[in-house]
Coordinates of C-alpha atoms and ligand atoms in Angstrom, one line a residue:
Chain A
M241 CA -12.1 -107.8 -139.0
S242 CA -8.0 -109.3 -141.4
A243 CA -7.9 -106.5 -144.3
I244 CA -5.6 -110.0 -146.0
D245 CA -7.4 -112.8 -146.4
H246 CA -5.1 -115.6 -145.2
T247 CA -5.2 -119.0 -147.0
G248 CA -4.4 -116.7 -150.3
P249 CA -0.9 -117.2 -151.8
L250 CA 2.1 -115.4 -149.9
T251 CA 2.7 -112.8 -152.5
A252 CA 2.7 -108.8 -151.5
T253 CA -1.2 -107.1 -150.2
G254 CA -1.1 -104.2 -148.8
N255 CA 1.2 -101.9 -148.2
L256 CA 3.6 -103.6 -148.9
R257 CA 5.5 -103.1 -152.3
R258 CA 5.3 -99.2 -152.0
R259 CA 7.6 -100.2 -148.1
Q260 CA 9.7 -102.8 -150.0
R261 CA 10.6 -99.6 -152.4
V262 CA 11.2 -97.4 -150.0
D263 CA 13.0 -99.9 -149.0
R264 CA 15.6 -101.2 -152.0
T265 CA 15.7 -96.7 -152.2
M266 CA 17.1 -96.2 -149.5
R267 CA 19.7 -99.2 -149.3
A268 CA 21.4 -98.4 -152.2
L269 CA 21.7 -94.3 -151.3
A270 CA 23.1 -96.0 -148.4
T271 CA 25.2 -98.5 -150.7
G272 CA 26.7 -95.6 -153.5
A273 CA 27.8 -93.6 -150.2
A274 CA 29.7 -96.4 -149.3
I275 CA 31.0 -96.6 -151.5
F276 CA 32.3 -93.1 -152.3
A277 CA 33.8 -92.7 -149.3
V278 CA 36.7 -95.8 -150.9
A279 CA 36.3 -94.0 -153.7
I280 CA 37.5 -91.0 -153.0
L281 CA 40.2 -92.1 -151.2
V282 CA 41.6 -94.8 -153.6
I283 CA 41.1 -91.6 -155.9
V284 CA 43.5 -89.4 -152.9
I285 CA 46.0 -92.4 -153.1
Y286 CA 45.6 -92.7 -157.6
S287 CA 46.9 -88.8 -157.7
I288 CA 49.3 -89.1 -155.8
A289 CA 51.2 -93.0 -156.1
Q290 CA 51.1 -91.7 -160.2
R291 CA 52.2 -88.6 -160.2
G292 CA 54.8 -88.9 -156.6
A293 CA 55.6 -92.6 -157.5
S294 CA 58.2 -91.6 -160.4
Q295 CA 60.3 -89.4 -158.0
L296 CA 60.1 -92.1 -155.9
S297 CA 64.1 -93.9 -156.4
I298 CA 66.5 -95.3 -153.8
G299 CA 68.5 -91.5 -153.4
F300 CA 65.1 -89.6 -152.9
L301 CA 65.2 -91.0 -149.9
T302 CA 69.1 -92.1 -149.2
K303 CA 70.3 -87.9 -150.0
N304 CA 70.0 -84.6 -149.2
P305 CA 68.4 -81.6 -151.0
T306 CA 71.4 -80.5 -153.4
T307 CA 71.0 -77.4 -153.6
T308 CA 68.3 -74.5 -152.4
I309 CA 65.1 -74.5 -152.9
N310 CA 64.8 -73.2 -155.9
G311 CA 66.8 -75.8 -157.7
T312 CA 66.6 -78.8 -158.1
G313 CA 68.4 -82.9 -157.2
G314 CA 69.0 -85.6 -153.9
G315 CA 65.9 -85.9 -152.1
I316 CA 63.7 -85.8 -149.0
K317 CA 66.8 -87.9 -146.2
N318 CA 67.2 -85.2 -143.8
A319 CA 62.8 -84.5 -143.8
I320 CA 62.6 -88.3 -143.5
I321 CA 64.9 -87.4 -140.5
G322 CA 63.2 -84.7 -138.5
S323 CA 60.2 -85.8 -138.9
G324 CA 61.2 -89.9 -138.1
L325 CA 63.0 -87.4 -134.4
I326 CA 60.3 -85.1 -133.4
V327 CA 57.6 -87.7 -133.8
A328 CA 59.3 -90.2 -131.9
V329 CA 60.1 -87.4 -128.9
A330 CA 56.6 -86.7 -129.5
T331 CA 55.6 -90.3 -128.4
A332 CA 58.3 -90.4 -125.8
M333 CA 55.9 -87.9 -124.2
A334 CA 52.8 -88.7 -124.9
L335 CA 52.4 -92.2 -124.5
P336 CA 53.8 -93.1 -120.4
L337 CA 51.4 -89.6 -120.3
G338 CA 48.5 -90.7 -122.1
V339 CA 48.4 -94.5 -120.7
L340 CA 48.2 -93.7 -117.2
I341 CA 44.9 -91.2 -118.0
A342 CA 43.6 -94.1 -119.8
I343 CA 45.1 -95.7 -116.0
Y344 CA 43.8 -93.3 -114.1
L345 CA 40.2 -92.7 -115.5
T346 CA 39.3 -97.6 -116.3
E347 CA 41.5 -98.6 -112.6
F348 CA 41.0 -95.8 -110.2
S349 CA 38.2 -93.2 -110.8
T350 CA 34.6 -92.5 -109.4
P351 CA 32.6 -92.0 -112.9
R352 CA 31.7 -88.4 -110.9
M353 CA 35.9 -88.6 -111.9
A354 CA 36.7 -89.7 -115.0
A355 CA 33.4 -88.4 -116.5
P356 CA 35.3 -84.9 -116.8
I357 CA 39.1 -85.8 -118.1
R358 CA 36.6 -87.8 -120.4
L359 CA 35.3 -84.8 -121.6
A360 CA 38.5 -82.2 -121.3
L361 CA 39.8 -85.7 -123.5
D362 CA 37.4 -85.5 -126.6
L363 CA 38.1 -81.2 -126.3
L364 CA 41.5 -81.4 -126.2
N365 CA 41.2 -84.0 -129.7
G366 CA 39.0 -81.6 -131.4
L367 CA 41.0 -78.8 -130.4
P368 CA 43.0 -76.9 -134.5
S369 CA 46.3 -78.8 -135.8
I370 CA 46.7 -74.2 -135.5
V371 CA 45.5 -73.1 -131.8
I372 CA 48.5 -76.1 -130.5
G373 CA 50.4 -74.7 -132.5
V374 CA 49.9 -71.6 -131.6
F375 CA 49.7 -72.5 -128.3
V376 CA 53.4 -73.4 -128.6
F377 CA 55.0 -71.0 -130.2
G378 CA 53.7 -68.7 -127.1
L379 CA 54.7 -70.7 -125.1
I380 CA 58.3 -72.1 -125.9
V381 CA 59.2 -70.0 -129.5
L382 CA 58.8 -67.3 -127.9
S383 CA 61.6 -67.5 -125.7
S384 CA 64.0 -70.1 -126.7
G385 CA 63.0 -69.8 -130.7
E386 CA 62.7 -72.4 -133.1
T387 CA 64.0 -75.9 -131.5
G388 CA 62.4 -79.7 -133.2
F389 CA 61.4 -80.3 -130.0
A390 CA 58.8 -77.0 -129.9
G391 CA 57.3 -78.5 -132.8
S392 CA 57.4 -82.4 -130.9
F393 CA 56.0 -81.0 -128.0
A394 CA 53.7 -80.0 -130.3
L395 CA 52.3 -82.6 -131.7
S396 CA 52.4 -84.6 -128.6
I397 CA 49.9 -82.3 -127.5
I398 CA 47.9 -83.6 -130.3
M399 CA 49.3 -87.7 -129.8
L400 CA 47.9 -87.2 -125.5
P401 CA 43.2 -87.5 -126.1
L402 CA 44.1 -90.2 -129.0
I403 CA 46.9 -92.6 -127.4
A404 CA 44.4 -91.6 -124.6
R405 CA 41.1 -92.3 -125.1
N406 CA 42.4 -95.3 -127.4
T407 CA 44.8 -97.4 -124.1
A408 CA 41.5 -96.5 -121.9
E409 CA 39.0 -98.5 -124.1
S410 CA 41.1 -101.1 -124.1
L411 CA 41.7 -101.2 -121.0
T412 CA 38.0 -101.4 -120.4
L413 CA 37.6 -104.5 -122.9
V414 CA 40.2 -106.7 -120.2
P415 CA 37.0 -109.0 -118.4
K416 CA 36.4 -107.8 -114.3
D417 CA 37.1 -111.4 -113.9
L418 CA 40.3 -111.1 -114.2
R419 CA 40.7 -108.4 -112.5
D420 CA 39.4 -110.1 -109.8
A421 CA 41.5 -113.4 -110.1
S422 CA 44.5 -110.6 -109.1
H423 CA 43.2 -108.8 -106.3
A424 CA 41.5 -112.5 -104.7
L425 CA 45.2 -113.5 -104.4
G426 CA 46.6 -110.4 -102.0
I427 CA 47.9 -108.3 -105.3
S428 CA 47.4 -105.0 -105.1
R429 CA 45.5 -102.4 -107.4
W430 CA 48.3 -102.0 -108.9
R431 CA 50.7 -104.6 -109.0
T432 CA 47.0 -105.6 -111.0
T433 CA 47.0 -103.2 -113.4
T434 CA 50.5 -103.8 -113.5
G435 CA 51.2 -107.1 -114.6
V436 CA 47.4 -108.1 -115.4
V437 CA 45.6 -105.3 -116.9
I438 CA 47.4 -104.2 -119.1
P439 CA 50.1 -106.9 -120.8
S440 CA 46.1 -107.8 -121.3
A441 CA 45.4 -105.0 -123.1
L442 CA 49.0 -103.8 -125.2
S443 CA 48.4 -105.2 -128.3
G444 CA 45.5 -102.3 -127.9
I445 CA 47.4 -100.0 -126.5
L446 CA 50.0 -99.7 -129.4
T447 CA 46.7 -100.1 -131.6
G448 CA 45.9 -96.8 -129.7
T449 CA 49.7 -96.1 -130.1
V450 CA 50.2 -96.4 -133.4
L451 CA 46.9 -94.9 -135.2
A452 CA 48.6 -91.7 -133.0
I453 CA 51.6 -91.9 -134.5
A454 CA 50.3 -92.2 -137.7
R455 CA 48.0 -88.6 -137.4
A456 CA 50.9 -86.4 -135.9
A457 CA 53.2 -87.2 -138.5
G458 CA 51.6 -85.8 -141.1
E459 CA 49.8 -82.7 -138.9
T460 CA 51.8 -79.7 -140.6
A461 CA 49.9 -76.5 -139.2
P462 CA 52.3 -76.7 -135.8
L463 CA 55.2 -76.9 -137.3
L464 CA 54.9 -74.5 -138.8
L465 CA 54.9 -72.6 -136.5
T466 CA 58.1 -74.6 -134.2
T467 CA 60.5 -76.1 -137.1
S468 CA 59.8 -74.0 -139.8
L469 CA 63.2 -72.6 -140.3
F470 CA 66.2 -74.8 -140.6
N471 CA 69.0 -75.8 -143.6
P472 CA 66.9 -77.2 -146.3
N473 CA 70.2 -78.6 -147.1
A474 CA 71.8 -80.2 -143.8
T475 CA 71.0 -83.1 -141.8
S476 CA 70.5 -81.9 -138.0
F477 CA 70.3 -84.5 -135.4
N478 CA 70.0 -81.1 -132.7
I479 CA 66.0 -82.3 -131.9
F480 CA 66.5 -79.4 -128.9
G481 CA 69.1 -76.7 -130.9
T482 CA 67.3 -76.0 -134.0
S483 CA 64.4 -76.9 -136.3
L484 CA 64.8 -80.1 -138.2
P485 CA 63.9 -79.9 -141.4
N486 CA 60.5 -82.4 -141.4
I487 CA 58.0 -83.8 -143.8
P488 CA 55.0 -81.7 -144.1
L489 CA 57.1 -78.6 -144.6
D490 CA 58.8 -80.2 -147.4
I491 CA 55.9 -80.9 -148.6
F492 CA 54.8 -77.6 -148.7
N493 CA 57.7 -74.9 -149.0
L494 CA 58.3 -77.1 -152.3
S495 CA 54.5 -76.7 -153.5
E496 CA 54.6 -73.3 -153.1
S497 CA 57.9 -72.7 -154.1
G498 CA 57.1 -73.4 -157.7
G499 CA 58.6 -75.1 -160.7
A500 CA 58.1 -78.6 -162.1
A501 CA 61.6 -80.0 -160.4
N502 CA 59.9 -78.6 -156.9
Q503 CA 56.1 -79.6 -158.1
A504 CA 57.3 -83.2 -158.6
S505 CA 59.9 -83.7 -155.9
A506 CA 56.9 -82.1 -153.5
W507 CA 54.2 -85.3 -154.8
G508 CA 57.9 -88.1 -154.1
A509 CA 57.2 -86.2 -150.5
A510 CA 53.6 -86.3 -150.0
L511 CA 54.6 -91.0 -151.9
V512 CA 55.9 -91.1 -148.5
L513 CA 54.8 -90.0 -146.0
M514 CA 51.6 -90.8 -147.5
A515 CA 52.9 -94.4 -147.0
F516 CA 54.0 -94.6 -143.6
I517 CA 51.0 -93.1 -142.7
L518 CA 48.9 -96.3 -144.6
V519 CA 50.9 -98.7 -143.8
G520 CA 51.6 -97.8 -140.3
S521 CA 47.1 -97.7 -139.7
L522 CA 46.8 -100.8 -141.4
S523 CA 49.4 -102.5 -139.2
A524 CA 47.5 -101.1 -136.6
R525 CA 44.2 -101.9 -137.2
A526 CA 45.2 -105.3 -138.1
M527 CA 47.1 -106.1 -134.3
L528 CA 44.3 -105.0 -132.8
A529 CA 42.0 -108.0 -135.3
R530 CA 44.1 -109.6 -134.0
S531 CA 44.1 -108.6 -130.6
R532 CA 40.4 -108.1 -130.1
R533 CA 39.8 -112.4 -130.9
M534 CA 42.5 -113.5 -128.5
M535 CA 40.8 -111.8 -125.6
S536 CA 37.3 -113.2 -127.4
R537 CA 38.3 -117.0 -126.4
Chain B
M77 CA 55.3 -123.3 -92.5
S78 CA 53.1 -125.5 -93.8
D79 CA 52.6 -128.6 -96.5
L80 CA 51.7 -127.3 -99.2
S81 CA 50.9 -129.5 -101.0
P82 CA 47.9 -132.0 -99.7
T83 CA 49.0 -135.2 -101.6
R84 CA 52.6 -135.6 -99.8
S85 CA 50.2 -136.0 -96.9
P86 CA 50.6 -139.1 -95.1
E87 CA 46.8 -139.9 -93.4
S88 CA 45.0 -142.2 -96.6
N89 CA 42.6 -140.9 -98.6
M90 CA 39.5 -142.5 -98.1
D91 CA 37.1 -141.9 -101.7
D92 CA 40.0 -141.6 -103.0
S93 CA 39.6 -144.4 -105.2
R94 CA 36.1 -143.0 -105.7
S95 CA 35.6 -142.6 -109.8
E96 CA 34.7 -139.6 -110.9
A97 CA 31.6 -141.1 -112.4
D98 CA 30.5 -143.1 -109.1
A99 CA 30.6 -139.2 -108.0
V100 CA 28.6 -137.6 -110.0
S101 CA 26.1 -140.5 -109.2
M102 CA 26.6 -140.4 -105.2
P103 CA 22.6 -140.1 -103.6
L104 CA 21.4 -137.3 -101.9
I105 CA 24.0 -138.2 -98.5
A106 CA 27.5 -139.7 -99.4
P107 CA 28.0 -142.3 -96.0
L108 CA 31.8 -139.8 -96.2
A109 CA 28.7 -137.5 -94.2
A110 CA 28.2 -139.1 -92.4
E111 CA 31.4 -140.6 -90.6
Q112 CA 32.4 -136.9 -90.6
Q113 CA 29.8 -136.0 -88.0
S114 CA 31.2 -138.2 -85.6
V115 CA 34.3 -135.8 -84.8
S116 CA 31.6 -133.3 -82.3
I117 CA 32.2 -130.1 -84.8
E118 CA 32.2 -128.0 -81.1
T119 CA 35.7 -129.7 -80.5
R120 CA 37.0 -127.5 -84.1
E121 CA 38.9 -124.7 -83.9
V122 CA 37.0 -121.2 -85.3
V123 CA 37.9 -119.2 -88.1
F124 CA 35.2 -117.4 -89.3
D125 CA 33.4 -115.8 -86.2
L126 CA 30.5 -113.9 -88.1
K127 CA 27.5 -112.0 -85.2
D128 CA 24.6 -110.5 -86.9
I129 CA 25.9 -109.6 -90.1
N130 CA 24.1 -106.9 -92.4
V131 CA 24.8 -106.5 -96.5
Y132 CA 24.2 -103.7 -97.7
Y133 CA 24.4 -102.8 -101.7
G134 CA 23.4 -98.4 -101.0
T135 CA 19.9 -99.1 -99.7
A136 CA 19.0 -102.3 -100.3
L137 CA 19.5 -104.6 -97.2
A138 CA 21.3 -107.7 -99.1
L139 CA 21.7 -109.9 -96.8
E140 CA 20.5 -109.6 -92.6
G141 CA 21.6 -110.8 -89.2
V142 CA 23.7 -114.1 -89.8
T143 CA 25.5 -115.8 -87.2
M144 CA 27.3 -119.0 -87.5
Q145 CA 31.4 -119.6 -87.4
I146 CA 33.1 -121.5 -89.8
Y147 CA 35.3 -124.2 -88.5
K148 CA 39.4 -124.6 -90.0
N149 CA 40.1 -127.5 -91.5
V150 CA 35.3 -128.5 -92.1
I151 CA 34.6 -127.8 -95.8
T152 CA 31.4 -125.5 -95.3
A153 CA 28.5 -125.7 -97.4
M154 CA 26.6 -122.1 -98.4
I155 CA 23.0 -123.5 -100.8
G156 CA 20.0 -121.8 -101.1
P157 CA 18.2 -120.8 -104.1
S158 CA 19.3 -117.6 -106.8
G159 CA 19.5 -114.3 -105.5
C160 CA 19.6 -115.1 -102.1
G161 CA 23.4 -113.7 -101.3
K162 CA 24.7 -117.0 -101.0
S163 CA 27.9 -115.1 -102.5
T164 CA 27.3 -111.3 -101.3
F165 CA 28.3 -113.3 -98.0
V166 CA 31.7 -115.4 -99.3
R167 CA 33.1 -111.8 -101.0
S168 CA 32.5 -110.2 -97.5
L169 CA 35.0 -112.8 -96.1
N170 CA 37.7 -111.7 -97.9
R171 CA 36.7 -108.2 -98.3
M172 CA 36.3 -109.2 -102.2
N173 CA 32.5 -106.9 -102.7
D174 CA 35.1 -103.5 -100.9
S175 CA 35.1 -101.9 -104.9
I176 CA 31.1 -102.6 -105.5
P177 CA 29.5 -98.5 -105.7
G178 CA 27.2 -98.2 -102.2
F179 CA 28.4 -102.1 -100.3
R180 CA 28.6 -101.7 -96.8
L181 CA 28.9 -104.6 -93.5
T182 CA 27.5 -103.4 -89.9
G183 CA 27.5 -106.5 -87.8
N184 CA 30.7 -108.2 -86.4
A185 CA 33.5 -110.4 -88.7
L186 CA 36.5 -111.9 -86.4
Y187 CA 38.7 -114.2 -88.5
H188 CA 41.4 -115.5 -85.8
G189 CA 39.7 -113.1 -83.9
N190 CA 41.2 -110.0 -86.1
D191 CA 37.8 -107.5 -87.0
I192 CA 37.8 -108.1 -90.9
Y193 CA 36.5 -105.0 -91.4
A194 CA 38.2 -102.6 -88.6
S195 CA 39.8 -99.7 -89.9
S196 CA 43.4 -101.3 -89.2
V197 CA 43.0 -103.8 -91.4
D198 CA 44.4 -104.1 -95.2
P199 CA 41.8 -105.2 -97.6
V200 CA 45.2 -107.2 -99.7
E201 CA 46.1 -109.5 -97.0
V202 CA 42.9 -110.0 -96.2
R203 CA 41.9 -111.4 -99.4
R204 CA 45.9 -112.8 -99.7
R205 CA 45.1 -115.3 -96.9
I206 CA 41.9 -115.7 -97.7
G207 CA 42.0 -117.2 -101.7
M208 CA 38.4 -116.7 -103.4
V209 CA 38.2 -119.6 -107.2
F210 CA 35.3 -117.9 -109.3
Q211 CA 32.2 -119.6 -111.3
K212 CA 33.8 -119.4 -114.6
P213 CA 37.8 -120.1 -115.0
N214 CA 39.6 -116.2 -115.0
P215 CA 43.0 -118.1 -115.5
F216 CA 45.5 -115.3 -116.4
P217 CA 46.1 -115.1 -120.6
K218 CA 49.6 -116.1 -119.6
S219 CA 51.5 -119.4 -119.5
I220 CA 50.6 -122.4 -116.7
Y221 CA 53.5 -121.1 -115.6
D222 CA 52.9 -117.9 -115.0
N223 CA 49.4 -118.5 -113.9
V224 CA 50.9 -120.4 -110.6
A225 CA 53.6 -118.0 -110.3
W226 CA 53.4 -115.0 -111.4
A227 CA 51.7 -113.7 -107.9
P228 CA 54.1 -115.8 -104.8
R229 CA 56.3 -113.2 -107.4
I230 CA 55.1 -110.6 -106.3
L231 CA 54.5 -112.1 -102.6
G232 CA 58.4 -111.9 -102.5
M233 CA 59.1 -115.9 -102.9
R234 CA 60.6 -116.7 -104.5
S235 CA 63.2 -119.4 -103.8
G236 CA 62.1 -122.4 -104.8
L237 CA 59.5 -120.8 -107.3
D238 CA 59.4 -123.9 -109.8
E239 CA 59.1 -126.2 -106.3
R240 CA 56.0 -124.6 -105.1
V241 CA 54.9 -124.3 -108.7
E242 CA 54.9 -127.6 -108.6
Q243 CA 53.6 -128.4 -105.5
A244 CA 50.6 -126.3 -106.2
L245 CA 49.5 -128.1 -109.2
R246 CA 50.3 -131.3 -107.9
G247 CA 47.5 -130.3 -104.7
A248 CA 45.3 -129.2 -107.6
A249 CA 45.7 -132.7 -108.8
L250 CA 46.9 -130.9 -112.6
W251 CA 50.4 -132.0 -112.4
D252 CA 50.4 -135.4 -114.2
E253 CA 47.7 -133.9 -117.3
V254 CA 50.0 -130.5 -118.5
K255 CA 53.7 -130.9 -116.7
D256 CA 54.7 -131.5 -120.4
R257 CA 53.3 -128.0 -121.3
L258 CA 53.9 -125.4 -118.7
K259 CA 54.8 -122.5 -121.3
R260 CA 52.0 -123.0 -123.3
S261 CA 49.2 -120.7 -123.0
A262 CA 46.6 -121.9 -119.6
L263 CA 43.4 -120.3 -121.7
G264 CA 43.9 -123.9 -124.4
L265 CA 43.0 -126.0 -120.9
S266 CA 39.3 -127.7 -121.0
G267 CA 37.1 -125.7 -118.7
G268 CA 37.5 -128.2 -115.6
Q269 CA 41.3 -128.1 -116.0
Q270 CA 41.6 -123.8 -116.3
Q271 CA 39.2 -124.7 -112.7
R272 CA 42.1 -125.9 -111.5
L273 CA 44.4 -124.1 -112.5
C274 CA 42.0 -121.0 -110.5
I275 CA 42.5 -123.3 -108.0
A276 CA 46.2 -124.0 -108.5
R277 CA 46.4 -120.5 -108.7
S278 CA 45.4 -119.8 -105.2
I279 CA 47.2 -122.9 -103.5
A280 CA 50.3 -121.5 -104.5
I281 CA 50.9 -119.1 -101.8
E282 CA 49.2 -120.5 -98.9
P283 CA 46.1 -118.5 -97.8
D284 CA 45.0 -120.1 -95.5
V285 CA 41.0 -120.3 -96.5
L286 CA 39.3 -121.2 -99.7
L287 CA 36.5 -119.4 -100.8
L288 CA 35.1 -121.0 -104.2
D289 CA 32.1 -119.9 -105.4
E290 CA 30.2 -122.1 -107.2
P291 CA 33.2 -123.5 -108.6
A292 CA 31.8 -125.8 -110.9
S293 CA 28.6 -125.1 -112.3
A294 CA 30.1 -123.9 -115.8
L295 CA 32.0 -127.3 -115.7
D296 CA 30.4 -131.1 -116.6
P297 CA 30.0 -133.5 -114.5
I298 CA 33.5 -135.3 -115.0
A299 CA 35.0 -132.0 -114.3
T300 CA 32.6 -131.2 -111.4
A301 CA 33.3 -134.4 -109.3
S302 CA 37.3 -134.1 -110.4
I303 CA 36.5 -130.2 -108.6
E304 CA 35.3 -132.7 -106.2
E305 CA 37.4 -134.8 -105.0
L306 CA 40.1 -132.0 -104.6
M307 CA 37.7 -130.6 -102.2
H308 CA 38.2 -133.8 -100.1
Q309 CA 41.5 -133.9 -100.4
L310 CA 42.7 -129.9 -100.0
K311 CA 40.0 -130.0 -96.2
R312 CA 43.4 -131.3 -94.5
D313 CA 45.4 -128.0 -95.2
Y314 CA 42.8 -124.9 -95.4
T315 CA 39.4 -124.4 -94.8
L316 CA 37.1 -124.6 -97.3
V317 CA 33.6 -122.5 -98.3
I318 CA 31.7 -123.5 -101.4
V319 CA 28.4 -121.9 -102.7
T320 CA 27.3 -124.0 -104.8
H321 CA 23.2 -124.4 -105.7
N322 CA 23.4 -128.3 -106.6
M323 CA 22.0 -129.1 -102.6
Q324 CA 24.0 -132.8 -104.4
Q325 CA 27.3 -131.3 -104.8
A326 CA 27.0 -129.8 -100.8
A327 CA 25.7 -133.1 -99.4
R328 CA 28.3 -134.8 -101.6
V329 CA 31.8 -132.4 -100.1
A330 CA 30.7 -130.2 -96.7
E331 CA 30.8 -131.0 -93.9
R332 CA 28.2 -128.4 -92.2
T333 CA 25.7 -126.6 -94.8
A334 CA 23.7 -123.1 -94.5
F335 CA 20.7 -122.9 -95.6
F336 CA 20.1 -119.9 -96.7
S337 CA 16.9 -117.9 -97.8
L338 CA 14.3 -115.2 -99.6
E339 CA 12.5 -113.6 -97.3
V340 CA 10.3 -110.7 -98.9
S341 CA 8.6 -107.9 -96.9
E342 CA 6.8 -104.4 -98.5
G343 CA 8.6 -105.6 -102.2
K344 CA 12.3 -106.4 -100.5
R345 CA 13.7 -108.8 -100.5
T346 CA 16.6 -110.2 -98.1
G347 CA 18.3 -112.8 -97.1
V348 CA 19.1 -115.1 -94.6
L349 CA 20.0 -117.6 -93.0
V350 CA 18.1 -120.4 -91.9
E351 CA 19.5 -123.6 -90.7
Y352 CA 22.4 -123.6 -90.3
D353 CA 24.2 -126.9 -88.9
D354 CA 25.6 -129.9 -89.8
T355 CA 25.5 -131.3 -93.3
T356 CA 23.6 -134.6 -92.7
K357 CA 21.3 -132.6 -90.4
I358 CA 20.0 -130.2 -93.2
F359 CA 19.4 -133.5 -95.5
T360 CA 17.2 -135.6 -92.8
R361 CA 15.7 -133.6 -89.8
P362 CA 16.0 -130.1 -91.1
S363 CA 14.8 -128.8 -88.0
D364 CA 12.9 -125.6 -90.2
K365 CA 10.6 -125.8 -92.0
R366 CA 12.1 -123.7 -96.1
T367 CA 14.8 -125.7 -95.3
E368 CA 12.6 -129.4 -95.3
D369 CA 11.3 -127.2 -97.8
Y370 CA 13.7 -126.2 -100.0
V371 CA 15.4 -129.8 -99.7
T372 CA 13.1 -132.3 -100.5
G373 CA 12.2 -130.1 -103.6
R374 CA 9.2 -127.8 -102.3
F375 CA 10.9 -124.7 -103.1
G376 CA 13.5 -123.6 -105.4
Ligands
ADP813 N1 26.6 -105.9 -107.3 C1 26.0 -105.2 -107.0 N2 25.5 -104.3 -106.2 C2 23.7 -104.5 -106.0 N3 23.1 -105.4 -105.6 C3 23.7 -106.4 -106.3 C4 25.3 -106.7 -106.0 N4 25.5 -108.1 -106.0 C5 24.4 -108.6 -105.2 N5 23.7 -107.3 -105.9 C6 21.8 -108.5 -105.3 O1 22.3 -108.9 -103.8 C7 21.4 -109.9 -104.0 C8 22.0 -111.2 -103.7 O2 22.6 -111.3 -104.7 P1 23.7 -112.7 -104.4 O3 24.9 -112.9 -103.9 O4 24.4 -112.1 -106.6 O5 23.2 -114.0 -105.2 P2 23.6 -115.5 -105.7 O6 24.4 -116.0 -105.1 O7 22.8 -116.4 -104.1 O8 22.1 -116.1 -106.2 C9 20.9 -110.5 -104.9 O9 19.3 -109.1 -105.0 C10 21.0 -108.9 -106.2 O10 20.0 -108.3 -106.5
MG814 MG1 25.8 -115.8 -106.4

């Protein structure tokens, strides 16, 4: 009944040859697609670095733009400070709330309550950032004008689902054994969470936060609607009173305004932003890998 | 307050001289158990008085009609085939099962005369008095010192914390091995050391009862022997309940032994308490055929 001679030499028989050909082709296609993804990243980084690098100097990072937006010279110091402030305030709002939501999801909720909250977070994460910008425009800007804080508020809405989901993810990685150990000592749920669960998941939480910051730091659309009317030549720390200059809008304005010098500054600003985000993401990933190793020990 | 450290107790400990290797190769019936039997069990103070306990997970009846008394400063062993509800039973004693969805207990479970499942009872307080050591050593990812000191600190036992940590570690026969590296991570300890650290962590808050759910089953024979050794010392200060699937272990450490079995009817498997008596009686003259089959190895 058997179609092949089991005592024959162990070379391919039947349709094995054809199956192997299909296998090789598909493997090559998949590998090619993966390489393509890496290539796109490399090309983007390379082209921005190539054009922006000539702009990079100490002065570019430590000086404000010297003339009007149509003029030349100077740096992007005020935009770096502004972006830093806006993102810092956004993080200060999104981090505690996001961690609390994650704690609720993993430590206190029933599965029936957790599912809709997870869904809501995913939908929030999928909202276009311009929609969040318009929302904050209607909520804050229409009544009290553009401020850096309005920008922070919009960015914090973008960061919230990222932080909450990432934190919940790392809290579920904390073994149940540890919670049991704490409960068996007569420690309440909340103290167990703050004393055992959060410290065990800390680097995962930090990683999620850094990734959320990296994402928010590059958002442009919400800032266009909330903190775009600023004096391009001055540094401002008044986040609650005025619009703050920021890197994404600098890139936008400088590119739009034409002129070779402005174009070059735009590339320089893009390189600075990209470097911040890449370094942040990479170090976050390194931290995450380290914490996974620690957990699995 | 009772003395935290069993090792400081003036009573001499006859089996202290027993080496770890001896403990491993002890005969099924330890002479110790026979000697313990001389004190009549009826005169002991009752810690747990359990009447007709049924435990359900959802609609499944996991444990049916358990009635028994657990005595003070006695080591009580729970033996029986896997899945017969030993863990379910001990976890019900300190309300560790509360967090399991569908868990339900009926019957009367008294601890020093107080109903453990009364609505006024705070389960956190129950577990503060009735500690638990788990099958897999589960030290916190903190330093050795902080593993022991963390709970006392939260429970407001802050004064003399260093001494408390030392006493607990001595009580768990771990002090000499770790006294020079208290600030190092507990995760660097061997499995046996980790389990003793978990015991130290439990006794640091001076509980009344210690429940041990197969505390040695993840350990090698040497580490197992040192845990068993330790239990003999601990029983002077604590009431101990140990779950084990290892009959020799029950015979070596326990004064009283409860044999649980699985009843299968209409395709449903339910744990029942078959026999509960002095350990020597359970292993030499069991009154139930199922116990005899189990301890003689004809089953399970
Ligand atoms: N968390 C749980 N949810 C539902 N059923 C459980 C749970 N834990 C144990 N059981 C069931 O209860 C019975 C007794 O289990 P267990 O107490 O772990 O037995 P043992 O410790 O004697 O091996 C088994 O049938 C098991 O499937
Ligand atoms: Mg078990």
